[in-house]
CSV table of C-alpha atoms in Angstrom, one decimal:
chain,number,residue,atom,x,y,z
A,415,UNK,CA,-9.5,-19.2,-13.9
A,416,UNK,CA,-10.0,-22.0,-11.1
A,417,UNK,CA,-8.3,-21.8,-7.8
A,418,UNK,CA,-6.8,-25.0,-6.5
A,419,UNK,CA,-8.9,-27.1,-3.9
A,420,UNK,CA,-8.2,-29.6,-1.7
A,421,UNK,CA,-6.8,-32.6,-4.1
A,422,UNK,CA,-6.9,-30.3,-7.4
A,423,UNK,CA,-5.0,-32.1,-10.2
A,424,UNK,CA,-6.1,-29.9,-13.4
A,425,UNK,CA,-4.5,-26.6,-13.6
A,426,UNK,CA,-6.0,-24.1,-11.0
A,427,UNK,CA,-4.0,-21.0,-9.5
A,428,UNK,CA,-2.9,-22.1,-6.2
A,429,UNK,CA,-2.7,-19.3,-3.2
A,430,UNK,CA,0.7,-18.4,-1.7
A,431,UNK,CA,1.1,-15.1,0.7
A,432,UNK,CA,5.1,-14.0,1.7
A,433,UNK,CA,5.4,-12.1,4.5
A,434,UNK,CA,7.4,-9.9,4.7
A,435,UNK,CA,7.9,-10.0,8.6
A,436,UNK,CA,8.4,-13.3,8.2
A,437,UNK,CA,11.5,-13.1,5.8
A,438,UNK,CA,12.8,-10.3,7.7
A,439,UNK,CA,11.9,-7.5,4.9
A,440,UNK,CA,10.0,-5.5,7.1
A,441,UNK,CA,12.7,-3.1,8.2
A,442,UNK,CA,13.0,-1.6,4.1
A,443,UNK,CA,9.3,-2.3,2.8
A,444,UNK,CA,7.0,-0.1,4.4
A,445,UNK,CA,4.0,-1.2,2.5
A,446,UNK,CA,2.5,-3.7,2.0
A,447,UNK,CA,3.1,-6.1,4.6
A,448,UNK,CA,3.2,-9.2,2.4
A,449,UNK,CA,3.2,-10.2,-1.2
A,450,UNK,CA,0.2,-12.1,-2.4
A,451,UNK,CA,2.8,-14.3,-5.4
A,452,UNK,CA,0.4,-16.6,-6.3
A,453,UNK,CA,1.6,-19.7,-8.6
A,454,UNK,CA,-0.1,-21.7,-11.4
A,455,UNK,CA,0.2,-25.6,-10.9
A,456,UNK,CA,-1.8,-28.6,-12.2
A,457,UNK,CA,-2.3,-30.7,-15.4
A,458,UNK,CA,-3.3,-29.9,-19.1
A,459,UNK,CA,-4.1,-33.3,-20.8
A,460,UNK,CA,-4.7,-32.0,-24.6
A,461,UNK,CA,-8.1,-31.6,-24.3
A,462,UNK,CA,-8.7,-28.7,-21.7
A,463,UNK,CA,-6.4,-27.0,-23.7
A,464,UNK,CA,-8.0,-24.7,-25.6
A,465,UNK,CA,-11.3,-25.0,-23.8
A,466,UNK,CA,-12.7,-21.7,-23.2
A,467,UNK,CA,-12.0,-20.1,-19.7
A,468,UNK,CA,-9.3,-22.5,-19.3
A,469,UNK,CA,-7.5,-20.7,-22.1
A,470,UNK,CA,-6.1,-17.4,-22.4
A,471,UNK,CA,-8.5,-16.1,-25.5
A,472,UNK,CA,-9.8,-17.1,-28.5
A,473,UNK,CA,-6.6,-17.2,-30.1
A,474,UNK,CA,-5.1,-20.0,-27.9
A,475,UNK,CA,-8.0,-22.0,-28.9
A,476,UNK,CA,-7.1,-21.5,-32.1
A,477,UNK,CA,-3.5,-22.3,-31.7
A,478,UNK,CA,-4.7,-25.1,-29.8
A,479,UNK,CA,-6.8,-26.8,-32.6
A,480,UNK,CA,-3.5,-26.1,-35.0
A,481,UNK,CA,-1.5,-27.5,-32.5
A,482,UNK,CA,-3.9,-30.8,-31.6
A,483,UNK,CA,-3.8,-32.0,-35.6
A,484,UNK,CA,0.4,-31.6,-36.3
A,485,UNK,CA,2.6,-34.0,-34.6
A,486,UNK,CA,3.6,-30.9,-31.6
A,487,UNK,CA,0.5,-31.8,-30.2
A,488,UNK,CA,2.3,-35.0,-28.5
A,489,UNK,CA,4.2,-32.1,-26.0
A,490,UNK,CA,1.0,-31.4,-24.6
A,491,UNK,CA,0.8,-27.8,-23.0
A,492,UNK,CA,1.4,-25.8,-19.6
A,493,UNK,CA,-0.3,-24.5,-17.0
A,494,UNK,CA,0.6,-20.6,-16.9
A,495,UNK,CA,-0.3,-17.4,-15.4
A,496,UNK,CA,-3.4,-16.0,-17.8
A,497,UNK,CA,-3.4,-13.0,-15.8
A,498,UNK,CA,-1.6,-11.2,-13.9
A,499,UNK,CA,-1.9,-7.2,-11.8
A,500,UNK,CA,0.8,-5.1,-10.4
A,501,UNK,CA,2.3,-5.3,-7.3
A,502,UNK,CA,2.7,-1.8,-5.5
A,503,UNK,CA,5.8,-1.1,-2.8
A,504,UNK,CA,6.2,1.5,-0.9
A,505,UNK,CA,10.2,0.9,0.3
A,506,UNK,CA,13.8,2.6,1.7
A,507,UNK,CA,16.1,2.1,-1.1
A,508,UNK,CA,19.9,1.9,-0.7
A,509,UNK,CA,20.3,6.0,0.1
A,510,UNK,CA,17.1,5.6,2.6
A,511,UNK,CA,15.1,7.3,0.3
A,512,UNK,CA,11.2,6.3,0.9
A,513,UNK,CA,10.3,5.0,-3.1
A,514,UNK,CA,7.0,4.3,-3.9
A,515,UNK,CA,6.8,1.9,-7.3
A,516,UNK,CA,4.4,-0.2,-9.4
A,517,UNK,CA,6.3,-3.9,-10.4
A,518,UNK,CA,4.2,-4.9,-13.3
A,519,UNK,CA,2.9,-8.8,-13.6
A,520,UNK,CA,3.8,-9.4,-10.3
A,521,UNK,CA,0.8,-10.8,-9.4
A,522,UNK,CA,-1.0,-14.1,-10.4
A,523,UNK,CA,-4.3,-13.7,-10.5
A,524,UNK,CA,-5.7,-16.8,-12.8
A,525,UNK,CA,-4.1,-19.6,-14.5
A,526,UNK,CA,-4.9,-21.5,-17.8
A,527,UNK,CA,-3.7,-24.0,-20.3
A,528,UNK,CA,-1.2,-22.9,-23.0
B,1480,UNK,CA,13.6,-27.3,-17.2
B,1481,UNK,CA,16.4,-27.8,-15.6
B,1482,UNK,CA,15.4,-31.0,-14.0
B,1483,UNK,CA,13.9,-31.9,-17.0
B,1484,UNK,CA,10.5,-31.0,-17.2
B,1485,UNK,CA,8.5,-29.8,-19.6
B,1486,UNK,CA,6.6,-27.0,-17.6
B,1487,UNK,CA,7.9,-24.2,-15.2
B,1488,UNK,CA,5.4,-25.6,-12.5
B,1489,UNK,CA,5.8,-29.1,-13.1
B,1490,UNK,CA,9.2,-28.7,-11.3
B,1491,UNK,CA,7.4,-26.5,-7.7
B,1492,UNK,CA,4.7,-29.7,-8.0
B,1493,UNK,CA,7.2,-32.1,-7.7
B,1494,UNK,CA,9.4,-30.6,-4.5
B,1495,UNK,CA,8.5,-31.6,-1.0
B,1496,UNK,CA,6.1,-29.1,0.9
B,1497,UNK,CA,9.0,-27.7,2.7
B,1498,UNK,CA,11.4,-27.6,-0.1
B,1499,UNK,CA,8.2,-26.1,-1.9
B,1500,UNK,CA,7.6,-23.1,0.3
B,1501,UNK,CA,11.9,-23.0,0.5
B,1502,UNK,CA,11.8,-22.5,-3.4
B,1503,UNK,CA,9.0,-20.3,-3.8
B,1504,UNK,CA,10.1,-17.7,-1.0
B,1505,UNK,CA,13.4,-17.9,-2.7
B,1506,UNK,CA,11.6,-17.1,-5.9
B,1507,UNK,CA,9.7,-14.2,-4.8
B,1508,UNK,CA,12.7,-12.5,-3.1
B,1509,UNK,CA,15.0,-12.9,-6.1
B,1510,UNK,CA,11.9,-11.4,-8.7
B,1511,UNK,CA,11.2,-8.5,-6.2
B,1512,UNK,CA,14.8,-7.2,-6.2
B,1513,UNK,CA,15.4,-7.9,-9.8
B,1514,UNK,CA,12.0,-5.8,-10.7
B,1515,UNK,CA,13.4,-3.1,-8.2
B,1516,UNK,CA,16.9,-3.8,-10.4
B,1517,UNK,CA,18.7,-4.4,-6.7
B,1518,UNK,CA,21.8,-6.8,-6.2
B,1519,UNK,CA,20.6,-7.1,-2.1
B,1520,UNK,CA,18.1,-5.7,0.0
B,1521,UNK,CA,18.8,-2.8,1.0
B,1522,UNK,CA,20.4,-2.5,4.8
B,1523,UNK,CA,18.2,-1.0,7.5
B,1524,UNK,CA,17.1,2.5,7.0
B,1525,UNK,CA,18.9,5.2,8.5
B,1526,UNK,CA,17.0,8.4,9.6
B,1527,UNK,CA,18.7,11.8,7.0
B,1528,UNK,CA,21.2,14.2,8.1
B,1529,UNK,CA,19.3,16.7,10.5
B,1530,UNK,CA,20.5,19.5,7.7
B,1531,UNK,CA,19.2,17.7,4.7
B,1532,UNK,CA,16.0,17.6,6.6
B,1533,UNK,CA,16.1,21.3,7.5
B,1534,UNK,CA,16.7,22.1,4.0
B,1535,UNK,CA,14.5,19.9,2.4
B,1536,UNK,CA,12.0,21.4,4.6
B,1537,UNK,CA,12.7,25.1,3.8
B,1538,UNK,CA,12.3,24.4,0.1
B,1539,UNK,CA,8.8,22.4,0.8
B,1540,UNK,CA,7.8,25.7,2.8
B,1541,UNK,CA,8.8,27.9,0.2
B,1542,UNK,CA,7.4,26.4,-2.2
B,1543,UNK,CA,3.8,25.8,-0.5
B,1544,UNK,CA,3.6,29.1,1.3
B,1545,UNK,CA,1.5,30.5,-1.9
B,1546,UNK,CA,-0.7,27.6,-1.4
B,1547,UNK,CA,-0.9,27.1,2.5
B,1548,UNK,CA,-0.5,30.5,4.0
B,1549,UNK,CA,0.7,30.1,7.6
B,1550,UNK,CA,2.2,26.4,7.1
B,1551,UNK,CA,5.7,25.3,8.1
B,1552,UNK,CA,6.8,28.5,9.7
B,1553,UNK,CA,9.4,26.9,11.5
B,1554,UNK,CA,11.5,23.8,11.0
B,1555,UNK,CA,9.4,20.8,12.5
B,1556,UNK,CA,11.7,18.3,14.6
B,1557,UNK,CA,10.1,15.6,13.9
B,1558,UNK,CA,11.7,12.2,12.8
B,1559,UNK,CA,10.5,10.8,9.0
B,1560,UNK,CA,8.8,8.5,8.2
B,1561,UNK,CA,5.5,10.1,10.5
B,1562,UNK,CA,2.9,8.3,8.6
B,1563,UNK,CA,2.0,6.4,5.9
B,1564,UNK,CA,-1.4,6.5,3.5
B,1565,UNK,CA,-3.0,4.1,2.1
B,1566,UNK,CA,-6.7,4.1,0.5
B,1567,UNK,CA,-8.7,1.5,2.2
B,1568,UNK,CA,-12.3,0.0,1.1
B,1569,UNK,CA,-14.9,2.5,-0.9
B,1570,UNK,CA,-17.8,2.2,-2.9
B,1571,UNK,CA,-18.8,4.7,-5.7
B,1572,UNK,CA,-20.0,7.0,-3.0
B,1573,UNK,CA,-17.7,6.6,0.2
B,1574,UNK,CA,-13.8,5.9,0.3
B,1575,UNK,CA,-12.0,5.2,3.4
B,1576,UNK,CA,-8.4,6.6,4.4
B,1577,UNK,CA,-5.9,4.9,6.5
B,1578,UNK,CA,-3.3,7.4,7.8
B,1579,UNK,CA,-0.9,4.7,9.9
B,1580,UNK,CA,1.8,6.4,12.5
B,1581,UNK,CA,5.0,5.0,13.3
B,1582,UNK,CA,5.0,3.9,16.1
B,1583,UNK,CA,8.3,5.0,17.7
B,1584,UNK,CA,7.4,8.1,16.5
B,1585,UNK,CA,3.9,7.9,18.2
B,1586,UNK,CA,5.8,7.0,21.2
B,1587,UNK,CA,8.4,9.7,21.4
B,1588,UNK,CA,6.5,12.6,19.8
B,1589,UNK,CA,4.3,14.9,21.5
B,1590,UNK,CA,1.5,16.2,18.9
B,1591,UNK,CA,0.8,19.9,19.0
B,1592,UNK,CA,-1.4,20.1,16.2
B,1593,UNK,CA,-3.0,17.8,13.2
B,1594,UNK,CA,-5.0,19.1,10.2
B,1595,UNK,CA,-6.3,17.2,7.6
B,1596,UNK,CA,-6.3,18.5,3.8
B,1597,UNK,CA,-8.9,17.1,1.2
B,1598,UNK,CA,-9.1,18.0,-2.5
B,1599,UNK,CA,-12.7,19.2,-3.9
B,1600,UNK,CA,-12.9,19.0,-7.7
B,1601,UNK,CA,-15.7,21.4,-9.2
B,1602,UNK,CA,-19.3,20.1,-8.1
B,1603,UNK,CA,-20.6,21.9,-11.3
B,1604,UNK,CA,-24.4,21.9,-9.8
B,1605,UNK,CA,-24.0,23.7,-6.6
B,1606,UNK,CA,-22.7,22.7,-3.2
B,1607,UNK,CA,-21.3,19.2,-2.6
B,1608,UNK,CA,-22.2,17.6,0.8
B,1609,UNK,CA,-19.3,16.2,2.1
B,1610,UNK,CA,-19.9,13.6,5.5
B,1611,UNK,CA,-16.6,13.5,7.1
B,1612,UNK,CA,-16.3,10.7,9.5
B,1613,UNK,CA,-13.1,10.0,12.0
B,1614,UNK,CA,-13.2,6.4,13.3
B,1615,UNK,CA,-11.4,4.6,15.7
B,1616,UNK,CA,-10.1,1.0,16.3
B,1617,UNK,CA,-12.9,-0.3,19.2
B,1618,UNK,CA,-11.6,-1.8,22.1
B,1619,UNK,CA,-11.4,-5.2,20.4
B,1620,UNK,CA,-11.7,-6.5,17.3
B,1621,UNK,CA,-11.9,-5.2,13.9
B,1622,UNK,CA,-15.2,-2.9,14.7
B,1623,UNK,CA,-14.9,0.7,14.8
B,1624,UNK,CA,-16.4,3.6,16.3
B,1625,UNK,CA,-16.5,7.0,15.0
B,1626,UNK,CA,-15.2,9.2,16.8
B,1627,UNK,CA,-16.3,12.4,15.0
B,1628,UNK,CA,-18.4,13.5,12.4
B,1629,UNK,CA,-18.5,16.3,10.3
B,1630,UNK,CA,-20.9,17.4,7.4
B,1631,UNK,CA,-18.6,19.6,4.9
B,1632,UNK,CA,-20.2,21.8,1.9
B,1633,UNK,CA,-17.9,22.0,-1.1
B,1634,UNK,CA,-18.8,25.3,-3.1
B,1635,UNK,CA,-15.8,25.0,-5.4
B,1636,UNK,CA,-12.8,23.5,-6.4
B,1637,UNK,CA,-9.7,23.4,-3.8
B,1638,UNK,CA,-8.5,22.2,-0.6
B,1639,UNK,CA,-10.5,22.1,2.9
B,1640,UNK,CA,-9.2,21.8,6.0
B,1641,UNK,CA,-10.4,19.8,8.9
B,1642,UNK,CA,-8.3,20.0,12.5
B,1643,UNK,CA,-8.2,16.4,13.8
B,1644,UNK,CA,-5.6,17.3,16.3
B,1645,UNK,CA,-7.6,15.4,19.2
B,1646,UNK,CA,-8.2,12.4,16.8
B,1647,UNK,CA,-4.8,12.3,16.1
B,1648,UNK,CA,-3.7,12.4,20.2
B,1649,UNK,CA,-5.8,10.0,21.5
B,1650,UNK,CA,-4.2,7.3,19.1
B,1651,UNK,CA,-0.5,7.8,19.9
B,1652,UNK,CA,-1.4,5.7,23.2
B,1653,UNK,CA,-2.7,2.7,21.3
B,1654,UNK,CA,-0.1,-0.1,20.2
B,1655,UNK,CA,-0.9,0.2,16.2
B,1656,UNK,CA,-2.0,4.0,15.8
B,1657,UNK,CA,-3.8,4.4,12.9
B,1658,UNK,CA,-6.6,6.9,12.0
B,1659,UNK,CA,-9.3,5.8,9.3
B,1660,UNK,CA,-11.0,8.7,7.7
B,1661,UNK,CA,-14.3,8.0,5.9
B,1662,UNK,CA,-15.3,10.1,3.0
B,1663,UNK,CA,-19.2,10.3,2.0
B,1664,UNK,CA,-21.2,12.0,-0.5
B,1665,UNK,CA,-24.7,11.3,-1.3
B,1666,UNK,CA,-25.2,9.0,-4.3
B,1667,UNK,CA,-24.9,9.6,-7.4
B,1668,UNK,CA,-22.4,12.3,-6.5
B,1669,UNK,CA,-19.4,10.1,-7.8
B,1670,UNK,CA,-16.5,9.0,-5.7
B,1671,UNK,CA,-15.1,11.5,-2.9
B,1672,UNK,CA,-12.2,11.3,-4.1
B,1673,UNK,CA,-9.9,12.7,-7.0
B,1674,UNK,CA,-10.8,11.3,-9.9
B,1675,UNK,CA,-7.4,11.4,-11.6
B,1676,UNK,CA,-5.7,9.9,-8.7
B,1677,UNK,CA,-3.3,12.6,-9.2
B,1678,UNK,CA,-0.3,12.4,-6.2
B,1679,UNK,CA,-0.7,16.4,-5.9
B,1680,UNK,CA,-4.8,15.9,-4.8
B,1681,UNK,CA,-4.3,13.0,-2.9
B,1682,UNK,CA,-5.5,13.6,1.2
B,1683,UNK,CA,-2.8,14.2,3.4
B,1684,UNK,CA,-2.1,15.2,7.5
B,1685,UNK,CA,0.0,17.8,8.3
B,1686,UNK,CA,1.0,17.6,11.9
B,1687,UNK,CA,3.3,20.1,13.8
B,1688,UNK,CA,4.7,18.0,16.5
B,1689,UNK,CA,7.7,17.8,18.7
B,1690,UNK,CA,9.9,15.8,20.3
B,1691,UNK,CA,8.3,14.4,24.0
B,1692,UNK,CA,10.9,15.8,26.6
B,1693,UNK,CA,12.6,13.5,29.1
B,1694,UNK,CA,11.5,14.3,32.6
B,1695,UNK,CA,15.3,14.0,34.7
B,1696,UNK,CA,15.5,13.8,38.8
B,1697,UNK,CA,18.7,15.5,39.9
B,1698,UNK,CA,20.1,14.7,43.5
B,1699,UNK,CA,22.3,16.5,45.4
């Protein structure tokens, strides 16, 4: 995966931190104080799709190639999350019970080209 | 889509900055409650009934006085949440505890007594050396000093007990107490910590505390 840069047009994983002071969340989530979200942006012109490390696996590049000689390949293809890790919370919930909890895929960690 | 376009990020790209950090704050509160499957945050948290607490605290001490002789003899008045644990950086030899404090609870409670409890698992080839380090924010900045250190031999599996009462003290002053405990064993000795990650082996402080008295002037 590649993380956005000053001027980045091609798909790269762009940082983006909530904090949770800063929304006012602090008071019912204990831990952690923020939630690194993460979001994919950029352009895929047909041909990074499919390019390895730009793609998911091997099978996107195959779907790619399928893709590139039938007419679908004029809708070109998204930048996405390739991979993502959990996001642990620590929290009061409605009866002020302290909850600890895993959210699955809550965090982007690199992008690619459908 | 919505708007028309082909990808979900195509849309965020094409918002101002500001509308841009708008949408995805929006975004990331509305996922986090719907993963936690809640219409609204919750409202502020209330401290429990004093007799749930008392309750909930007879059953803990029934139920641990087989493994802790001696604990939790009497109901604690203390005010949950105390502290908070969270695992902080380690290598393959060394791990590092953060035990945080409230603190309005820092400032309010008075603390009589602090032990902490760590989990061996079998060494299998003798004695485990165990470096247990205390350290302490420095006066600035993110250095630390340590404030203790104690060299622990593990014969066999089960908890140890180490009093870091005066730790514990000298941090309800600061403005963010938190202790850091730093776990070493020579290398090649594995991780200091329980392997399984098990909640039940996890480190933990039990502290016997009270409530800091108000000192009142009467005139006549």
């Amino acid at each position: 995966g590649v993380d956005c840069g000053a001027g980045s047009r091609m798909c790269c994983r762009q940082e983006f931190f909530v904090d949770f002071k800063e929304i006012g969340w602090e008071d019912w989530i204990i831990q952690p104080e923020g939630y690194h979200m993460n979001y994919c942006a950029g352009l895929c012109p047909l041909h990074v799709a499919g390019i390895p490390g730009l793609a998911a696996s091997f099978h996107t590049a195959v779907l790619n190639r399928v893709k590139a000689a039938s007419a679908a390949a004029a809708v070109g293809s998204c930048c996405v999350p390739t991979q993502r890790r959990p996001l642990s919370l620590l929290y009061y919930d409605r009866d002020s019970n302290i909850v600890k909890t895993d959210i699955p895929d809550m965090i982007v960690d690199s992008c690619g080209c459908t | 889509a919505a708007q028309g376009w082909p990808c979900p990020a195509c849309g965020v790209a094409a918002l101002s900055p500001g509308a841009q950090r708008d949408a995805l704050l929006a975004l990331a509160k509305q996922n986090i409650l719907a993963k936690l499957r809640l219409p609204a945050r919750p409202s502020a948290p209330r401290p429990p009934a004093r007799g749930a607490l008392l309750t909930a605290l007879r059953r803990m001490r029934a139920q641990r006085s087989a493994a802790f002789p001696g604990m939790l003899r009497s109901p604690l008045p203390f005010t949950p949440p105390l502290l908070v644990l969270r695992a902080g950086s380690s290598t393959s030899h060394s791990a590092r505890l953060h035990f945080r404090f409230s603190q309005e609870v820092a400032g309010s409670t008075e603390i009589l007594r602090a032990t902490l409890y760590l989990w061996w698992a079998a060494p299998g080839r003798g004695a485990r050396p165990v470096t247990v380090r205390l350290l302490q924010p420095g006066p600035a900045g993110p250095d630390v000093t340590v404030a203790s250190e104690t060299r622990l031999e593990a014969q066999s599996s089960g908890w140890t007990t180490l009093d870091v009462g005066a730790a514990v003290r000298s941090l309800f002053g600061q403005d963010a107490p938190r202790l850091t405990v730093e776990l070493e064993v020579p290398e090649g000795w594995g991780s200091p910590l329980p392997s399984n990650h098990s909640d039940s082996h996890w480190p933990f402080v039990v502290a016997r505390a009270r409530a800091r008295k108000s000192h009142r002037l009467h005139r006549r």
